[in-house]
Coordinates of C-alpha atoms in Angstrom, one line a residue:
Chain A
M1 CA -23.1 0.0 31.7
N2 CA -20.2 -2.5 31.5
K3 CA -22.2 -5.2 33.3
E4 CA -25.1 -4.7 30.9
N5 CA -22.7 -5.0 27.9
N6 CA -21.3 -8.2 29.4
L7 CA -24.7 -9.7 29.7
K8 CA -25.5 -8.7 26.1
G9 CA -22.3 -10.3 25.0
W10 CA -23.1 -13.6 26.7
L11 CA -26.6 -13.5 25.2
Y12 CA -25.2 -13.2 21.7
L13 CA -22.9 -16.1 22.5
L14 CA -25.7 -18.3 23.9
P15 CA -26.7 -20.2 20.8
A16 CA -23.1 -21.1 20.0
I17 CA -22.4 -22.1 23.6
L18 CA -25.5 -24.3 23.8
F19 CA -24.7 -25.9 20.5
L20 CA -21.1 -26.6 21.3
G21 CA -21.9 -27.6 24.8
F22 CA -24.5 -30.2 23.7
F23 CA -22.7 -31.6 20.8
M24 CA -19.0 -31.1 21.6
V25 CA -18.2 -30.6 25.3
Y26 CA -20.8 -32.9 26.8
P27 CA -20.0 -35.9 24.6
L28 CA -16.3 -35.4 25.0
V29 CA -16.6 -35.5 28.8
D30 CA -19.0 -38.3 28.6
V31 CA -16.8 -40.5 26.4
F32 CA -13.9 -39.9 28.8
V33 CA -16.1 -41.1 31.7
Y34 CA -17.3 -44.1 29.7
S35 CA -13.7 -45.1 29.0
F36 CA -13.2 -46.0 32.6
E37 CA -16.4 -48.0 32.9
E38 CA -15.7 -51.7 32.4
G39 CA -18.3 -53.9 30.7
Y40 CA -20.4 -50.9 29.7
N41 CA -23.7 -51.8 28.0
S42 CA -25.1 -49.0 25.9
A43 CA -28.6 -50.4 25.8
S44 CA -29.1 -50.9 29.5
Q45 CA -26.7 -48.1 30.5
T46 CA -25.0 -50.4 33.0
F47 CA -21.4 -51.3 33.8
F48 CA -19.6 -53.7 36.1
G49 CA -16.9 -51.6 37.5
V50 CA -14.4 -48.9 37.1
G51 CA -10.9 -49.4 35.9
L52 CA -8.4 -49.2 33.0
Y53 CA -9.3 -52.4 31.3
N54 CA -10.6 -50.6 28.1
Y55 CA -7.2 -48.9 27.7
S56 CA -5.3 -52.1 28.2
Y57 CA -7.5 -53.9 25.7
V58 CA -7.1 -51.3 23.0
L59 CA -3.3 -51.0 23.5
H60 CA -3.0 -54.8 23.1
D61 CA -5.2 -54.9 20.0
P62 CA -3.1 -55.4 16.8
Y63 CA -5.7 -53.6 14.7
F64 CA -5.6 -50.5 16.8
L65 CA -1.9 -50.4 16.8
Q66 CA -1.9 -50.9 13.0
A67 CA -4.4 -48.1 12.7
L68 CA -2.2 -45.8 14.8
K69 CA 0.8 -46.6 12.7
N70 CA -1.1 -46.0 9.5
T71 CA -2.4 -42.7 10.7
F72 CA 1.0 -41.6 11.8
I73 CA 2.5 -42.5 8.3
L74 CA -0.4 -40.7 6.6
V75 CA 0.1 -37.5 8.6
I76 CA 3.9 -37.6 8.2
I77 CA 3.5 -37.8 4.4
T78 CA 0.4 -35.7 3.6
V79 CA 0.8 -32.7 5.9
P80 CA 4.1 -31.4 4.6
L81 CA 3.4 -32.5 1.1
S82 CA 0.0 -30.9 0.8
T83 CA 1.2 -27.7 2.4
I84 CA 4.1 -27.4 0.0
I85 CA 2.0 -28.1 -3.0
A86 CA -0.7 -25.7 -1.8
L87 CA 1.9 -23.0 -1.3
L88 CA 3.2 -23.5 -4.8
I89 CA -0.3 -23.3 -6.2
S90 CA -1.1 -20.2 -4.2
V91 CA 2.0 -18.3 -5.3
G92 CA 1.2 -19.3 -8.8
L93 CA -2.4 -18.1 -8.4
N94 CA -1.1 -14.9 -6.9
S95 CA 1.3 -14.2 -9.8
I96 CA -1.1 -14.6 -12.7
T97 CA -3.6 -12.0 -13.8
P98 CA -5.6 -13.4 -16.6
L99 CA -8.0 -16.2 -15.6
K100 CA -7.1 -15.8 -12.0
K101 CA -10.7 -16.0 -10.8
L102 CA -11.3 -19.1 -12.9
Y103 CA -8.3 -21.0 -11.6
Q104 CA -9.2 -20.0 -8.0
T105 CA -12.6 -21.6 -8.6
V106 CA -11.1 -24.7 -10.1
Y107 CA -8.8 -25.2 -7.3
F108 CA -11.6 -24.8 -4.8
L109 CA -13.9 -27.2 -6.5
P110 CA -12.8 -30.4 -4.6
Y111 CA -14.0 -28.7 -1.4
V112 CA -17.6 -28.5 -2.5
T113 CA -17.7 -31.8 -4.5
N114 CA -19.9 -34.5 -3.2
T115 CA -17.9 -37.3 -1.4
L116 CA -19.9 -40.0 -3.3
A117 CA -18.9 -38.5 -6.6
V118 CA -15.3 -38.3 -5.5
G119 CA -15.4 -41.9 -4.4
L120 CA -16.7 -42.9 -7.8
V121 CA -13.9 -41.0 -9.5
F122 CA -11.2 -42.6 -7.3
M123 CA -12.8 -46.0 -8.0
I124 CA -12.4 -45.4 -11.8
L125 CA -8.8 -44.4 -11.2
F126 CA -7.7 -47.2 -9.0
K127 CA -10.2 -50.0 -8.7
K128 CA -9.7 -53.2 -10.5
T129 CA -12.8 -54.6 -12.1
A130 CA -13.6 -57.5 -14.4
Y131 CA -13.3 -55.2 -17.4
T132 CA -10.4 -52.9 -16.5
D133 CA -7.5 -52.5 -14.1
G134 CA -8.3 -48.9 -13.5
L135 CA -7.1 -45.7 -15.1
A136 CA -3.9 -45.5 -13.0
N137 CA -2.8 -49.0 -14.1
L138 CA -3.6 -48.1 -17.7
I139 CA -1.2 -45.2 -17.5
L140 CA 1.4 -47.4 -15.8
A141 CA 1.0 -49.9 -18.6
W142 CA 2.2 -47.3 -21.1
F143 CA 5.5 -47.2 -19.3
G144 CA 5.6 -51.0 -19.2
K145 CA 4.9 -51.2 -15.5
G146 CA 2.8 -54.1 -14.4
P147 CA -0.7 -53.7 -13.0
I148 CA -0.7 -52.9 -9.3
D149 CA -3.7 -53.7 -7.1
F150 CA -4.2 -50.4 -5.4
I151 CA -7.2 -51.5 -3.3
D152 CA -6.3 -54.9 -2.0
G153 CA -2.7 -55.1 -3.0
P154 CA 0.6 -54.3 -1.3
Y155 CA 0.6 -52.1 1.8
W156 CA 2.4 -49.1 0.1
A157 CA 0.1 -49.2 -2.9
K158 CA -2.9 -48.8 -0.6
M159 CA -1.1 -46.2 1.4
F160 CA -0.3 -44.3 -1.8
V161 CA -4.0 -44.1 -2.7
L162 CA -4.9 -43.0 0.7
C163 CA -2.2 -40.3 0.8
F164 CA -3.2 -39.2 -2.7
Y165 CA -6.8 -38.9 -1.7
T166 CA -6.0 -37.0 1.5
I167 CA -3.8 -34.5 -0.2
W168 CA -6.3 -33.9 -2.9
V169 CA -9.1 -33.4 -0.4
V170 CA -7.3 -30.9 1.9
M171 CA -5.7 -29.0 -0.9
P172 CA -8.6 -26.5 -1.6
F173 CA -8.8 -25.4 2.0
K174 CA -5.0 -24.9 2.2
V175 CA -4.9 -23.1 -1.1
L176 CA -7.7 -20.8 0.1
I177 CA -6.0 -20.0 3.4
L178 CA -2.6 -19.4 1.7
T179 CA -4.0 -17.4 -1.2
S180 CA -5.7 -15.0 1.2
A181 CA -2.6 -14.8 3.3
L182 CA -0.6 -13.8 0.2
A183 CA -3.2 -11.4 -1.0
S184 CA -3.1 -9.6 2.4
V185 CA 0.6 -8.7 1.8
N186 CA 0.9 -5.1 1.0
Q187 CA 1.9 -4.5 -2.7
D188 CA 4.6 -2.1 -1.4
Y189 CA 6.6 -5.0 -0.1
Y190 CA 6.9 -6.5 -3.6
N191 CA 7.8 -3.1 -5.0
A192 CA 10.3 -2.4 -2.2
A193 CA 11.9 -5.8 -2.9
K194 CA 12.1 -4.9 -6.6
V195 CA 13.8 -1.6 -5.9
D196 CA 16.2 -3.3 -3.5
G197 CA 17.2 -5.5 -6.3
T198 CA 16.0 -9.0 -5.5
S199 CA 15.2 -11.1 -8.5
P200 CA 12.2 -13.4 -8.5
L201 CA 14.3 -16.3 -9.6
S202 CA 17.4 -15.7 -7.6
P203 CA 18.3 -18.6 -5.4
A204 CA 19.1 -18.1 -1.7
S205 CA 22.8 -17.9 -2.6
S206 CA 23.0 -14.1 -2.5
G207 CA 20.9 -13.4 0.6
P208 CA 17.3 -14.3 0.8
S209 CA 15.5 -14.3 -2.5
R210 CA 12.3 -12.3 -3.0
P211 CA 9.8 -15.0 -2.0
T212 CA 11.7 -16.1 1.1
A213 CA 12.5 -12.6 2.2
T214 CA 9.2 -10.9 1.7
R215 CA 6.4 -13.2 1.0
W216 CA 6.7 -15.8 3.7
P217 CA 7.3 -13.7 6.7
C218 CA 4.6 -11.2 5.6
S219 CA 2.0 -13.8 5.0
A220 CA 2.9 -15.8 8.1
R221 CA 0.6 -13.6 10.1
T222 CA -2.5 -15.0 8.5
Chain B
M1 CA 22.6 13.4 -11.1
K2 CA 20.2 15.5 -13.1
V3 CA 17.0 13.8 -14.2
V4 CA 15.3 14.6 -17.5
L5 CA 11.7 13.6 -18.2
Q6 CA 10.8 13.9 -21.9
N7 CA 7.1 13.8 -23.0
L8 CA 6.4 11.3 -20.3
T9 CA 2.9 9.9 -20.6
K10 CA 1.2 7.1 -18.8
K11 CA -2.2 5.8 -19.7
F12 CA -4.1 3.1 -17.8
P13 CA -6.9 1.0 -19.3
S14 CA -10.3 2.1 -17.9
R15 CA -11.8 0.1 -15.1
N16 CA -15.0 0.0 -17.0
K17 CA -14.5 -2.9 -19.4
K18 CA -17.2 -2.0 -21.8
S19 CA -15.8 1.4 -22.7
N20 CA -12.4 1.6 -24.3
D21 CA -11.6 4.9 -22.6
E22 CA -8.2 5.2 -21.1
V23 CA -7.3 7.1 -17.9
I24 CA -4.4 9.4 -18.6
A25 CA -2.6 9.5 -15.3
V26 CA 0.4 11.5 -16.5
N27 CA 0.1 13.5 -19.7
D28 CA 3.2 14.8 -21.6
F29 CA 5.4 15.5 -18.6
N30 CA 8.5 17.5 -19.5
F31 CA 10.9 18.5 -16.8
E32 CA 14.6 18.7 -16.3
I33 CA 15.5 18.3 -12.6
P34 CA 18.8 19.9 -11.8
D35 CA 21.5 17.9 -10.0
G36 CA 21.3 17.8 -6.2
K37 CA 18.0 19.6 -5.8
L38 CA 15.0 18.9 -3.7
I39 CA 11.8 18.8 -5.9
G40 CA 8.3 18.7 -4.5
L41 CA 5.6 17.1 -6.7
L42 CA 2.3 18.4 -5.5
G43 CA -1.4 18.4 -6.4
P44 CA -4.7 17.1 -5.1
S45 CA -5.2 13.4 -4.8
G46 CA -5.6 11.6 -8.1
C47 CA -3.6 14.2 -10.0
G48 CA -0.9 11.7 -11.1
K49 CA 1.9 12.7 -8.8
S50 CA 2.4 9.3 -7.4
T51 CA 2.3 7.8 -10.9
A52 CA 5.0 10.2 -12.0
L53 CA 7.1 9.1 -9.0
N54 CA 6.6 5.5 -9.9
L55 CA 7.6 6.2 -13.5
I56 CA 10.9 7.7 -12.4
S57 CA 11.4 4.7 -10.0
G58 CA 10.7 2.2 -12.9
L59 CA 8.0 0.4 -11.0
I60 CA 5.7 1.3 -13.9
Q61 CA 6.6 1.7 -17.5
P62 CA 5.6 4.8 -19.4
T63 CA 3.2 4.5 -22.3
S64 CA 5.4 6.9 -24.2
G65 CA 8.2 9.3 -23.4
K66 CA 11.7 9.0 -22.1
I67 CA 13.5 9.3 -18.8
F68 CA 17.2 10.2 -18.5
F69 CA 19.4 10.0 -15.4
G70 CA 22.3 12.3 -16.4
D71 CA 23.0 11.2 -20.0
D72 CA 21.8 7.6 -19.5
D73 CA 18.4 6.6 -21.0
V74 CA 16.9 4.6 -18.2
T75 CA 13.4 4.3 -19.7
G76 CA 13.5 0.6 -20.3
L77 CA 15.5 -0.3 -17.2
P78 CA 14.0 -2.2 -14.3
P79 CA 14.0 -0.4 -10.9
E80 CA 17.0 -2.4 -9.5
N81 CA 19.2 -1.3 -12.3
R82 CA 18.3 2.3 -12.2
G83 CA 20.0 3.2 -9.0
V84 CA 17.0 4.7 -7.3
G85 CA 16.1 4.8 -3.7
L86 CA 12.4 4.7 -3.0
V87 CA 10.7 5.4 0.3
F88 CA 7.1 4.1 0.4
Q89 CA 4.3 5.8 2.1
S90 CA 3.8 2.6 4.1
Y91 CA 7.6 2.3 4.6
A92 CA 7.4 -1.4 3.6
L93 CA 10.0 -2.4 6.1
Y94 CA 10.6 -6.1 6.2
P95 CA 8.9 -7.0 9.5
H96 CA 11.0 -10.1 10.3
L97 CA 14.3 -8.3 9.9
T98 CA 16.0 -5.9 12.4
V99 CA 16.7 -2.3 11.5
R100 CA 20.3 -3.3 10.7
E101 CA 19.2 -6.1 8.4
N102 CA 16.6 -3.9 6.8
I103 CA 19.1 -1.3 5.9
M104 CA 21.7 -3.8 4.7
F105 CA 19.2 -5.7 2.5
P106 CA 19.8 -3.7 -0.7
L107 CA 23.5 -4.1 -0.3
Q108 CA 23.2 -7.8 0.1
N109 CA 21.4 -8.0 -3.1
L110 CA 24.1 -6.3 -5.1
K111 CA 25.9 -8.7 -7.4
G112 CA 29.4 -9.1 -8.7
A113 CA 31.9 -6.3 -8.4
E114 CA 29.3 -3.9 -7.1
R115 CA 28.8 -6.1 -4.0
P116 CA 30.8 -4.5 -1.1
S117 CA 32.8 -6.5 1.5
K118 CA 31.2 -7.4 4.8
E119 CA 33.1 -4.6 6.6
E120 CA 32.2 -2.1 3.9
M121 CA 28.5 -3.1 4.2
E122 CA 28.6 -2.6 7.9
R123 CA 30.3 0.8 7.5
R124 CA 27.8 2.0 5.0
V125 CA 24.8 0.8 7.1
M126 CA 26.1 2.7 10.1
E127 CA 26.7 5.7 8.0
A128 CA 23.1 5.6 6.7
A129 CA 21.8 5.0 10.2
R130 CA 23.8 8.0 11.5
L131 CA 22.4 10.2 8.7
V132 CA 18.8 9.6 9.9
Q133 CA 19.8 9.4 13.6
I134 CA 18.7 5.8 14.4
E135 CA 22.1 4.3 15.3
N136 CA 20.8 3.4 18.8
L137 CA 17.9 1.4 17.4
M138 CA 19.8 -1.0 15.2
E139 CA 18.7 -4.3 16.8
R140 CA 15.0 -3.4 17.0
K141 CA 12.3 -4.9 14.7
P142 CA 10.1 -2.5 12.8
G143 CA 7.1 -3.4 14.9
E144 CA 8.7 -2.1 18.0
M145 CA 9.2 1.4 16.6
S146 CA 7.2 4.6 16.1
G147 CA 6.0 5.7 12.7
G148 CA 8.7 8.4 12.6
Q149 CA 11.4 6.0 13.5
Q150 CA 10.2 3.5 10.9
Q151 CA 10.2 6.2 8.3
R152 CA 13.9 7.0 9.2
V153 CA 14.8 3.4 8.7
A154 CA 13.0 3.4 5.3
I155 CA 15.0 6.5 4.3
A156 CA 18.3 4.8 5.5
R157 CA 17.4 1.7 3.5
A158 CA 16.8 3.9 0.4
V159 CA 20.1 5.9 0.6
V160 CA 22.4 3.1 1.7
K161 CA 23.0 2.1 -2.0
M162 CA 24.0 5.6 -2.8
P163 CA 21.2 6.0 -5.3
R164 CA 21.4 8.4 -8.2
V165 CA 17.9 9.6 -7.4
L166 CA 16.0 9.5 -4.1
L167 CA 12.2 9.2 -4.4
L168 CA 9.9 9.8 -1.4
D169 CA 6.2 9.1 -1.4
E170 CA 4.4 11.3 1.1
P171 CA 7.4 11.7 3.4
L172 CA 5.9 14.5 5.5
S173 CA 3.3 12.4 7.3
N174 CA 5.6 11.4 10.1
L175 CA 8.8 13.4 9.6
D176 CA 9.4 17.1 9.8
A177 CA 9.9 18.9 6.5
E178 CA 13.1 20.3 7.9
E179 CA 14.4 16.8 8.5
I180 CA 13.9 15.8 4.9
R181 CA 15.7 19.0 3.8
R182 CA 18.6 18.2 6.1
I183 CA 18.9 14.6 4.9
Q184 CA 18.8 15.7 1.3
R185 CA 21.4 18.4 1.9
D186 CA 23.7 16.0 3.7
T187 CA 23.6 13.4 1.0
G188 CA 23.4 15.8 -1.9
I189 CA 21.2 13.2 -3.8
T190 CA 18.7 14.6 -6.3
T191 CA 15.5 14.0 -4.5
V192 CA 11.9 14.0 -5.7
F193 CA 9.0 13.8 -3.2
V194 CA 5.3 13.6 -3.6
T195 CA 3.0 15.4 -1.2
H196 CA -0.4 17.1 -0.9
D197 CA 0.9 19.3 1.8
Q198 CA 1.6 22.4 -0.2
E199 CA 2.7 24.5 2.8
E200 CA 5.5 22.1 3.9
A201 CA 6.5 21.4 0.3
M202 CA 6.9 25.1 -0.4
S203 CA 9.0 25.6 2.7
I204 CA 11.7 23.0 1.9
S205 CA 11.7 22.5 -1.9
D206 CA 14.1 24.0 -4.3
M207 CA 11.5 23.7 -7.0
I208 CA 7.9 22.6 -7.0
V209 CA 5.8 21.0 -9.7
V210 CA 2.0 21.5 -9.4
M211 CA -0.1 18.9 -11.1
K212 CA -3.7 18.5 -11.9
D213 CA -5.5 15.7 -13.7
G214 CA -2.2 14.3 -15.0
V215 CA -1.1 17.6 -16.5
V216 CA 1.7 19.7 -15.1
Q217 CA 0.3 23.1 -14.4
Q218 CA 3.4 25.0 -13.3
I219 CA 7.1 24.3 -12.4
G220 CA 9.2 26.8 -10.6
K221 CA 10.7 28.0 -7.4
P222 CA 8.1 27.9 -4.6
Q223 CA 8.1 31.7 -4.2
D224 CA 7.9 32.3 -7.9
V225 CA 5.0 30.0 -8.3
Y226 CA 3.2 31.6 -5.4
D227 CA 3.9 35.1 -6.6
S228 CA 3.0 34.4 -10.2
P229 CA 0.6 31.5 -10.7
V230 CA -0.2 30.7 -14.3
N231 CA -3.8 29.8 -13.8
L232 CA -6.6 29.9 -11.3
F233 CA -6.0 26.3 -10.1
V234 CA -2.4 27.0 -9.1
S235 CA -3.3 30.2 -7.4
K236 CA -6.0 28.4 -5.4
F237 CA -3.8 25.4 -4.6
L238 CA -0.9 27.3 -3.0
G239 CA -1.3 29.5 0.1
T240 CA -2.9 29.2 3.5
P241 CA -5.4 30.7 4.0
P242 CA -6.3 30.2 0.3
I243 CA -6.6 33.0 -2.2
N244 CA -9.9 34.9 -2.3
V245 CA -11.6 34.6 -5.7
F246 CA -14.2 37.1 -7.0
D247 CA -16.3 37.2 -10.0
G248 CA -15.1 40.4 -11.6
Q249 CA -15.2 42.5 -14.7
V250 CA -12.5 44.5 -16.5
K251 CA -13.8 47.7 -18.1
G252 CA -11.5 50.4 -19.5
G253 CA -8.4 49.3 -17.6
K254 CA -10.2 49.0 -14.3
L255 CA -11.2 46.0 -12.3
Y256 CA -14.8 46.0 -11.1
I257 CA -16.0 43.7 -8.4
G258 CA -19.7 44.3 -8.1
S259 CA -20.2 48.0 -8.9
E260 CA -17.0 49.2 -7.4
A261 CA -13.8 49.8 -9.4
V262 CA -11.3 48.3 -7.0
L263 CA -8.0 48.5 -8.9
D264 CA -6.4 49.9 -12.0
V265 CA -5.4 47.0 -14.3
P266 CA -3.8 48.7 -17.3
G267 CA -3.2 46.2 -20.2
A268 CA -6.0 43.8 -19.3
A269 CA -8.7 43.5 -22.0
D270 CA -12.3 44.2 -21.2
G271 CA -14.5 41.3 -20.2
P272 CA -15.5 39.0 -17.3
V273 CA -12.6 37.7 -15.2
W274 CA -11.9 35.7 -12.1
A275 CA -10.1 38.0 -9.7
G276 CA -7.8 36.3 -7.2
I277 CA -6.6 38.3 -4.3
R278 CA -4.1 36.9 -1.8
P279 CA -5.2 37.3 1.9
E280 CA -2.1 39.5 2.5
G281 CA -3.1 41.7 -0.5
F282 CA -5.6 43.8 1.4
I283 CA -4.8 47.1 3.2
L284 CA -7.4 48.4 5.7
D285 CA -8.2 51.9 4.5
E286 CA -11.2 54.0 5.4
N287 CA -11.2 55.6 2.0
G288 CA -10.3 52.4 0.1
P289 CA -12.3 51.5 -3.1
F290 CA -13.3 48.0 -2.1
T291 CA -16.2 47.5 0.4
C292 CA -16.9 44.1 2.1
D293 CA -19.4 43.1 4.7
L294 CA -17.6 42.4 7.9
T295 CA -18.5 39.1 9.6
G296 CA -15.7 38.8 12.2
V297 CA -12.1 39.3 13.2
E298 CA -9.9 36.4 14.1
V299 CA -6.9 37.3 16.2
M300 CA -3.8 35.3 15.4
G301 CA -1.2 37.2 17.5
R302 CA 1.1 39.0 15.1
D303 CA -1.6 39.3 12.5
I304 CA -5.4 39.4 12.4
S305 CA -7.7 37.8 10.0
V306 CA -10.5 39.9 8.8
V307 CA -13.4 37.6 7.8
C308 CA -15.8 39.2 5.3
G309 CA -18.6 38.4 2.9
H310 CA -19.2 39.8 -0.6
E311 CA -21.9 39.1 -3.1
K312 CA -19.3 38.4 -5.8
N313 CA -17.3 36.0 -3.7
A314 CA -16.6 33.0 -6.0
G315 CA -14.4 31.1 -3.6
A316 CA -15.5 28.1 -1.4
G317 CA -15.3 29.9 1.9
A318 CA -15.5 33.4 3.4
I319 CA -13.2 36.1 2.3
R320 CA -10.1 36.4 4.5
A321 CA -7.8 39.4 4.7
I322 CA -4.6 39.0 6.7
I323 CA -3.5 42.4 8.1
S324 CA -1.1 43.5 10.8
A325 CA -2.6 43.4 14.3
E326 CA -1.8 47.1 14.7
H327 CA -4.6 48.0 12.5
R328 CA -8.1 46.6 13.0
P329 CA -11.6 47.5 11.9
A330 CA -13.6 49.8 14.2
D331 CA -15.6 47.9 16.9
G332 CA -19.2 47.3 15.8
A333 CA -18.5 48.2 12.1
K334 CA -20.8 46.4 9.6
Q335 CA -18.5 47.1 6.7
V336 CA -14.8 47.4 6.0
R337 CA -13.0 49.1 3.2
F338 CA -9.8 48.0 1.6
T339 CA -7.2 49.2 -0.8
L340 CA -5.5 46.4 -2.8
K341 CA -1.8 45.6 -3.3
P342 CA -1.8 45.2 -7.1
W343 CA 1.0 42.6 -7.1
K344 CA -1.2 40.4 -4.9
V345 CA -4.1 40.5 -7.3
F346 CA -4.2 38.0 -10.2
L347 CA -6.7 38.1 -13.0
F348 CA -7.8 34.9 -14.8
N349 CA -9.8 34.3 -18.0
H350 CA -13.4 33.5 -17.2
E351 CA -13.4 30.4 -19.5
T352 CA -9.9 29.1 -19.7
E353 CA -8.9 30.2 -16.2
E354 CA -5.5 31.2 -17.6
R355 CA -3.7 34.2 -16.1
I356 CA -4.3 37.6 -17.6
H357 CA -1.4 39.9 -17.1
F358 CA -1.7 43.6 -16.4
E359 CA 0.9 46.2 -15.7
V360 CA 1.7 46.6 -12.0
K361 CA 2.8 50.2 -11.3

């Protein structure tokens, strides 16, 4: 009985295993093997020898190191920032009743928006053309700040656009996860906290405030 | 602290958006809860008892009516300023805090002069923990405890603030009724609890409130409500096994069930009635006026339950008569005959289902 069940279980898993095996596991292993093959030619599938030359090459490549640095900066900035913003949005969404569904949809839209369209919008925002400096520069000009070339300009201007885009793109997914986490918190916890006398706006001075005390730990499970 | 509920009404908007109907969860609730008593709110699910509890706690605001704690009008006050302790059905213990921290939480949220010193907090937490007998579990997290232990922690958290009123939502699921009674007696706090378990509620409450469809049916001491229900619903709701209900007829001061005149009911007007007879209201009597078809005898030790059928039975199940085990129907008998104890028989109006009184001799 047990054995039969096991077999059935594997059978159900088979499509996923095949798919993941072919497109994830096999290429992963294969790429790892290739990385040691020096002078690999993809057309003829030949190589000269085995060694660590590829690694040495890439670690001495200034472009690669720059990319590594850029990625590191991007992650350091966007991950905490997007999580904090997403959390604020989720708590906001969780607290309102009218138009809740509408706002939830609006915040999820970027997730399903075509990348090409997004690119176009960001171009309008930041790209300098013959006719305009872009919407962002237009707004900057109102405050008397000079036009900044966001696309080919200074390093931090470009980094800003990249961070802005990354945060914007990952936001819906994070909001979705956090909203469902908050929604799964039993209403009784909020009521209990109310009876226990925590105020929604009280800072952490007099013990943990309602959000820190009830919401976060309870939603952490999801 | 006595609690007074005055014309308390709560209406909820209907789920169905197209109609403007309102759901009346609690309708014109009037009750003066005496100081230091244990009150059981009971009724079938959806009868508004939990809503009534939440109205007292302040978690929901009444549509109309007033609530007084002592002489203070607390109707508009939020829960934290009412001085209520509330124990939730789900306990709602904070999972990341230890038992000690959970119990201390309400004290830590007190402000200004009300906020006790660290030592005082510690003392009160231990006092509350001793009251519910969990002083050896203080460093555990709620997840590491049984349901009963969690419920004790929840009660400790509710009483640590010395609330004016203690409210318990379905407290009998994990804790003995006796335990609730003891905790209430030790603290002397006016306590209201909600339950659907009428048997337990009757055994511990000083007074019970029976509700149905948002309307209070009857308020009184458990024994009084049991002995003198005001309507058919209350008579059916209290008592295990439930009361037997027959479709009867009053003619010339006699109660007829089928063609038999089973009881003298002087003072009751002629007409069709529902006749409710408590299971303990039957006396086995060979010459008794009331004949039933015997279907079985269930032995319960001290008593036996005589299970019968009758064409005029209007109850949901078979007719049950509880009689002392010293008497039992003859073996192989197809029918049994009973005499009725008149104080265990209640008549109800056929339409309104209100009680019809008659003289008990």
